[in-house]
């Protein structure tokens, strides 16, 4: 899978994608992450990419020309299916389910906005889908883009170490993860639950399932209601 991130600040994300699990996936050719500086497409003599909003109001709006040219030029270099995603607080809220849906595309082009947003005509002309990573406002779409790339990448075969199979993990079945413990067996008087110590596989499974359910009910009852609604 190839990810192309279009941003005014490519340096913000460089380190993230060259480190740890995603860095290795990039080196192994399992994913590819491109960072393109939208400003390099401006035709303005002062290299401007934004202007004041028509109708007045505070803030600045990213202009059509550099953004539309950037999207079209990056798309020219792609093979296979392409989804252009704009990260904004107005988007549909990103979930594990949405990450799975995005896996079907060969390429994801992620557009990061800044200032008060982008000219609406860019969305009309070039954006397939608007995604928000949550109901809060950030200074730019870079962190949201990194979240989408990270979340989709770890679902791709070969990105995670084999031991970290994601099928039985938190949220893939609509439940929170069960509690985990490692050595020592007692820490500051707190003991590891007995059932985990004597290796009875079926009992452990059952206990974990119960814990997942109990935790979800306590911490995120909204997830349970949603899971029931799906049935
Ligand atoms: C577009 C995404 C982009 C419009 C981007 C701000 C939060 C998210 C941006 C705005 C972002 C998110 C209208 C403030 C850049 N913040 N929740 N900031 N406005 O996914």
mmCIF file with all atom_site columns, N, CA and C and ligand atoms in Angstrom, residues 86-90 113-118 131-141 144, ligand 1:
data_model
loop_
_atom_site.group_PDB
_atom_site.id
_atom_site.type_symbol
_atom_site.label_atom_id
_atom_site.label_alt_id
_atom_site.label_comp_id
_atom_site.label_asym_id
_atom_site.label_entity_id
_atom_site.label_seq_id
_atom_site.pdbx_PDB_ins_code
_atom_site.Cartn_x
_atom_site.Cartn_y
_atom_site.Cartn_z
_atom_site.occupancy
_atom_site.B_iso_or_equiv
_atom_site.pdbx_formal_charge
_atom_site.auth_seq_id
_atom_site.auth_comp_id
_atom_site.auth_asym_id
_atom_site.auth_atom_id
_atom_site.pdbx_PDB_model_num
ATOM   1  N N   . UNK A 1 86  ? -9.359  13.886 2.758  1.00 0.00 ? 86  UNK A N   1
ATOM   2  C CA  . UNK A 1 86  ? -9.050  15.164 3.395  1.00 0.00 ? 86  UNK A CA  1
ATOM   3  C C   . UNK A 1 86  ? -9.299  15.040 4.885  1.00 0.00 ? 86  UNK A C   1
ATOM   4  N N   . UNK A 1 87  ? -8.291  15.368 5.684  1.00 0.00 ? 87  UNK A N   1
ATOM   5  C CA  . UNK A 1 87  ? -8.418  15.276 7.141  1.00 0.00 ? 87  UNK A CA  1
ATOM   6  C C   . UNK A 1 87  ? -8.967  16.594 7.671  1.00 0.00 ? 87  UNK A C   1
ATOM   7  N N   . UNK A 1 88  ? -10.144 16.547 8.259  1.00 0.00 ? 88  UNK A N   1
ATOM   8  C CA  . UNK A 1 88  ? -10.722 17.784 8.792  1.00 0.00 ? 88  UNK A CA  1
ATOM   9  C C   . UNK A 1 88  ? -11.721 17.471 9.897  1.00 0.00 ? 88  UNK A C   1
ATOM   10 N N   . UNK A 1 89  ? -11.969 18.444 10.765 1.00 0.00 ? 89  UNK A N   1
ATOM   11 C CA  . UNK A 1 89  ? -12.948 18.219 11.831 1.00 0.00 ? 89  UNK A CA  1
ATOM   12 C C   . UNK A 1 89  ? -14.367 18.004 11.287 1.00 0.00 ? 89  UNK A C   1
ATOM   13 N N   . UNK A 1 90  ? -14.582 18.325 10.017 1.00 0.00 ? 90  UNK A N   1
ATOM   14 C CA  . UNK A 1 90  ? -15.914 18.126 9.424  1.00 0.00 ? 90  UNK A CA  1
ATOM   15 C C   . UNK A 1 90  ? -16.122 16.716 8.868  1.00 0.00 ? 90  UNK A C   1
ATOM   16 N N   . UNK A 1 113 ? -4.885  19.910 5.869  1.00 0.00 ? 113 UNK A N   1
ATOM   17 C CA  . UNK A 1 113 ? -5.216  21.327 5.830  1.00 0.00 ? 113 UNK A CA  1
ATOM   18 C C   . UNK A 1 113 ? -4.560  22.076 6.968  1.00 0.00 ? 113 UNK A C   1
ATOM   19 N N   . UNK A 1 114 ? -4.471  23.373 6.817  1.00 0.00 ? 114 UNK A N   1
ATOM   20 C CA  . UNK A 1 114 ? -3.985  24.258 7.865  1.00 0.00 ? 114 UNK A CA  1
ATOM   21 C C   . UNK A 1 114 ? -4.861  25.483 7.893  1.00 0.00 ? 114 UNK A C   1
ATOM   22 N N   . UNK A 1 115 ? -4.471  26.455 8.705  1.00 0.00 ? 115 UNK A N   1
ATOM   23 C CA  . UNK A 1 115 ? -5.228  27.694 8.805  1.00 0.00 ? 115 UNK A CA  1
ATOM   24 C C   . UNK A 1 115 ? -6.666  27.379 9.167  1.00 0.00 ? 115 UNK A C   1
ATOM   25 N N   . UNK A 1 116 ? -7.619  28.022 8.557  1.00 0.00 ? 116 UNK A N   1
ATOM   26 C CA  . UNK A 1 116 ? -9.017  27.756 8.901  1.00 0.00 ? 116 UNK A CA  1
ATOM   27 C C   . UNK A 1 116 ? -9.630  26.717 7.970  1.00 0.00 ? 116 UNK A C   1
ATOM   28 N N   . UNK A 1 117 ? -8.773  26.098 7.146  1.00 0.00 ? 117 UNK A N   1
ATOM   29 C CA  . UNK A 1 117 ? -9.303  25.096 6.237  1.00 0.00 ? 117 UNK A CA  1
ATOM   30 C C   . UNK A 1 117 ? -8.875  25.394 4.816  1.00 0.00 ? 117 UNK A C   1
ATOM   31 N N   . UNK A 1 118 ? -9.547  24.762 3.879  1.00 0.00 ? 118 UNK A N   1
ATOM   32 C CA  . UNK A 1 118 ? -9.166  24.910 2.474  1.00 0.00 ? 118 UNK A CA  1
ATOM   33 C C   . UNK A 1 118 ? -10.383 25.397 1.694  1.00 0.00 ? 118 UNK A C   1
ATOM   34 N N   . UNK A 1 131 ? -12.315 12.794 6.392  1.00 0.00 ? 131 UNK A N   1
ATOM   35 C CA  . UNK A 1 131 ? -12.210 12.015 7.627  1.00 0.00 ? 131 UNK A CA  1
ATOM   36 C C   . UNK A 1 131 ? -11.732 12.901 8.764  1.00 0.00 ? 131 UNK A C   1
ATOM   37 N N   . UNK A 1 132 ? -12.332 12.703 9.948  1.00 0.00 ? 132 UNK A N   1
ATOM   38 C CA  . UNK A 1 132 ? -11.885 13.352 11.182 1.00 0.00 ? 132 UNK A CA  1
ATOM   39 C C   . UNK A 1 132 ? -11.391 12.268 12.124 1.00 0.00 ? 132 UNK A C   1
ATOM   40 N N   . UNK A 1 133 ? -10.312 12.534 12.838 1.00 0.00 ? 133 UNK A N   1
ATOM   41 C CA  . UNK A 1 133 ? -9.848  11.539 13.817 1.00 0.00 ? 133 UNK A CA  1
ATOM   42 C C   . UNK A 1 133 ? -10.493 11.727 15.184 1.00 0.00 ? 133 UNK A C   1
ATOM   43 N N   . UNK A 1 134 ? -11.404 12.682 15.311 1.00 0.00 ? 134 UNK A N   1
ATOM   44 C CA  . UNK A 1 134 ? -12.100 12.868 16.587 1.00 0.00 ? 134 UNK A CA  1
ATOM   45 C C   . UNK A 1 134 ? -12.646 14.272 16.687 1.00 0.00 ? 134 UNK A C   1
ATOM   46 N N   . UNK A 1 135 ? -13.546 14.472 17.628 1.00 0.00 ? 135 UNK A N   1
ATOM   47 C CA  . UNK A 1 135 ? -14.216 15.770 17.736 1.00 0.00 ? 135 UNK A CA  1
ATOM   48 C C   . UNK A 1 135 ? -13.404 16.781 18.519 1.00 0.00 ? 135 UNK A C   1
ATOM   49 N N   . UNK A 1 136 ? -12.324 17.212 17.919 1.00 0.00 ? 136 UNK A N   1
ATOM   50 C CA  . UNK A 1 136 ? -11.475 18.271 18.480 1.00 0.00 ? 136 UNK A CA  1
ATOM   51 C C   . UNK A 1 136 ? -10.705 18.897 17.327 1.00 0.00 ? 136 UNK A C   1
ATOM   52 N N   . UNK A 1 137 ? -10.174 20.101 17.572 1.00 0.00 ? 137 UNK A N   1
ATOM   53 C CA  . UNK A 1 137 ? -9.491  20.856 16.518 1.00 0.00 ? 137 UNK A CA  1
ATOM   54 C C   . UNK A 1 137 ? -7.998  20.919 16.803 1.00 0.00 ? 137 UNK A C   1
ATOM   55 N N   . UNK A 1 138 ? -7.197  20.679 15.762 1.00 0.00 ? 138 UNK A N   1
ATOM   56 C CA  . UNK A 1 138 ? -5.736  20.739 15.849 1.00 0.00 ? 138 UNK A CA  1
ATOM   57 C C   . UNK A 1 138 ? -5.236  21.862 14.945 1.00 0.00 ? 138 UNK A C   1
ATOM   58 N N   . UNK A 1 139 ? -3.937  22.167 15.031 1.00 0.00 ? 139 UNK A N   1
ATOM   59 C CA  . UNK A 1 139 ? -3.400  23.238 14.183 1.00 0.00 ? 139 UNK A CA  1
ATOM   60 C C   . UNK A 1 139 ? -3.270  22.794 12.723 1.00 0.00 ? 139 UNK A C   1
ATOM   61 N N   . UNK A 1 140 ? -3.220  21.494 12.487 1.00 0.00 ? 140 UNK A N   1
ATOM   62 C CA  . UNK A 1 140 ? -3.086  21.019 11.117 1.00 0.00 ? 140 UNK A CA  1
ATOM   63 C C   . UNK A 1 140 ? -3.546  19.589 10.989 1.00 0.00 ? 140 UNK A C   1
ATOM   64 N N   . UNK A 1 141 ? -3.668  19.109 9.757  1.00 0.00 ? 141 UNK A N   1
ATOM   65 C CA  . UNK A 1 141 ? -4.117  17.745 9.508  1.00 0.00 ? 141 UNK A CA  1
ATOM   66 C C   . UNK A 1 141 ? -2.993  16.718 9.525  1.00 0.00 ? 141 UNK A C   1
ATOM   67 N N   . UNK A 1 144 ? -3.542  13.908 12.272 1.00 0.00 ? 144 UNK A N   1
ATOM   68 C CA  . UNK A 1 144 ? -4.609  13.029 11.782 1.00 0.00 ? 144 UNK A CA  1
ATOM   69 C C   . UNK A 1 144 ? -4.163  12.136 10.616 1.00 0.00 ? 144 UNK A C   1
HETATM 70 C C1  . LIG B 2 .   ? -9.586  21.812 8.153  1.00 0.00 ? 1   LIG B C1  1
HETATM 71 C C2  . LIG B 2 .   ? -8.293  17.535 11.381 1.00 0.00 ? 1   LIG B C2  1
HETATM 72 C C3  . LIG B 2 .   ? -8.384  21.385 8.688  1.00 0.00 ? 1   LIG B C3  1
HETATM 73 C C4  . LIG B 2 .   ? -10.387 22.696 8.819  1.00 0.00 ? 1   LIG B C4  1
HETATM 74 C C5  . LIG B 2 .   ? -7.622  18.712 11.047 1.00 0.00 ? 1   LIG B C5  1
HETATM 75 C C6  . LIG B 2 .   ? -8.776  22.772 10.604 1.00 0.00 ? 1   LIG B C6  1
HETATM 76 C C7  . LIG B 2 .   ? -8.561  18.342 13.597 1.00 0.00 ? 1   LIG B C7  1
HETATM 77 C C8  . LIG B 2 .   ? -8.767  17.351 12.661 1.00 0.00 ? 1   LIG B C8  1
HETATM 78 C C9  . LIG B 2 .   ? -7.969  21.881 9.910  1.00 0.00 ? 1   LIG B C9  1
HETATM 79 C C10 . LIG B 2 .   ? -9.990  23.183 10.073 1.00 0.00 ? 1   LIG B C10 1
HETATM 80 C C11 . LIG B 2 .   ? -7.467  19.693 12.026 1.00 0.00 ? 1   LIG B C11 1
HETATM 81 C C12 . LIG B 2 .   ? -9.482  16.099 13.053 1.00 0.00 ? 1   LIG B C12 1
HETATM 82 C C13 . LIG B 2 .   ? -12.082 24.481 10.216 1.00 0.00 ? 1   LIG B C13 1
HETATM 83 C C14 . LIG B 2 .   ? -10.468 24.529 12.088 1.00 0.00 ? 1   LIG B C14 1
HETATM 84 C C15 . LIG B 2 .   ? -6.676  21.451 10.507 1.00 0.00 ? 1   LIG B C15 1
HETATM 85 N N1  . LIG B 2 .   ? -7.914  19.474 13.283 1.00 0.00 ? 1   LIG B N1  1
HETATM 86 N N2  . LIG B 2 .   ? -10.263 16.121 14.103 1.00 0.00 ? 1   LIG B N2  1
HETATM 87 N N3  . LIG B 2 .   ? -6.868  20.889 11.814 1.00 0.00 ? 1   LIG B N3  1
HETATM 88 N N4  . LIG B 2 .   ? -10.849 24.052 10.769 1.00 0.00 ? 1   LIG B N4  1
HETATM 89 O O1  . LIG B 2 .   ? -9.339  15.091 12.373 1.00 0.00 ? 1   LIG B O1  1
#
